[in-house]
Coordinates of C-alpha atoms in Angstrom, one line a residue:
R162 CA 6.3 -33.6 2.1
S163 CA 6.6 -29.8 2.2
L164 CA 8.6 -29.8 -1.1
S165 CA 5.9 -32.0 -2.7
V166 CA 3.2 -29.6 -1.7
L167 CA 5.2 -26.6 -2.8
L168 CA 5.9 -28.1 -6.2
Q169 CA 2.2 -29.0 -6.6
R170 CA 1.0 -25.6 -5.5
L171 CA 3.4 -23.8 -7.9
D172 CA 2.6 -26.3 -10.7
I173 CA 6.2 -27.3 -11.2
R174 CA 6.5 -30.6 -13.0
T175 CA 9.1 -33.1 -11.9
E176 CA 10.7 -33.1 -15.4
H177 CA 11.8 -29.5 -14.8
L178 CA 13.5 -30.2 -11.5
S179 CA 16.9 -31.3 -12.9
V180 CA 17.2 -28.1 -15.0
A181 CA 16.1 -26.0 -12.0
A182 CA 18.7 -27.7 -9.7
E183 CA 21.4 -27.1 -12.2
A184 CA 20.5 -23.4 -12.5
L185 CA 20.5 -23.2 -8.7
K186 CA 23.9 -24.8 -8.5
V187 CA 25.3 -22.3 -11.0
D188 CA 23.7 -19.4 -9.2
F189 CA 25.0 -20.6 -5.8
N190 CA 28.5 -21.0 -7.2
R191 CA 28.5 -17.4 -8.3
G192 CA 28.3 -16.4 -4.7
S193 CA 27.6 -13.0 -3.3
A194 CA 30.6 -11.5 -5.1
H195 CA 28.8 -11.2 -8.5
D196 CA 28.2 -7.7 -9.7
L197 CA 24.8 -6.4 -8.5
A198 CA 24.7 -4.0 -11.5
M199 CA 24.4 -7.0 -13.7
D200 CA 21.4 -8.3 -11.8
S201 CA 18.5 -8.0 -14.1
R202 CA 16.1 -7.8 -11.2
R203 CA 17.4 -4.3 -10.4
A204 CA 17.0 -3.1 -14.0
L205 CA 13.2 -2.5 -13.7
S206 CA 12.0 1.0 -14.1
P207 CA 9.5 2.3 -11.6
E208 CA 6.8 2.0 -14.2
N209 CA 7.6 -1.6 -15.0
R210 CA 7.9 -2.4 -11.3
Q211 CA 4.4 -0.9 -10.7
E212 CA 3.0 -2.9 -13.6
A213 CA 4.5 -6.1 -12.2
D214 CA 3.1 -5.4 -8.8
N215 CA -0.3 -4.8 -10.3
V216 CA -0.2 -8.2 -12.0
L217 CA 1.0 -9.9 -8.8
R218 CA -1.7 -8.2 -6.8
A219 CA -4.4 -9.4 -9.3
Y220 CA -3.4 -13.0 -8.4
G221 CA -3.3 -12.3 -4.7
L222 CA 0.5 -12.4 -4.5
P223 CA 2.8 -10.0 -2.7
K224 CA 4.7 -7.2 -4.5
L225 CA 8.2 -7.7 -5.9
G226 CA 10.7 -8.1 -3.1
E227 CA 8.1 -8.7 -0.4
R228 CA 8.3 -11.9 1.6
H229 CA 5.5 -14.5 1.1
E230 CA 5.0 -17.5 3.3
M231 CA 2.7 -20.3 2.3
P232 CA 1.0 -21.8 5.4
G233 CA 1.3 -25.5 6.0
L234 CA 4.6 -25.9 4.1
L235 CA 6.9 -25.9 7.1
K236 CA 6.2 -27.9 10.1
L237 CA 8.5 -27.5 13.1
E238 CA 8.4 -30.1 15.8

């Protein structure tokens, strides 16, 4: 149920799930030994990072790298 709510909230259609699962498998198999210098997330200039943070803030989302929890998606019993 949590996954269903998450997919709906993020507007991810079911036809994209197999491609996403394959990408996750490839990323997982790379492990933590991959070269962090090749990680495109670290290639943002401070100006580009600020621009991205401004866009995210406009939509009420956290800045890049900040944790975001969606209430109601995880139910621990």
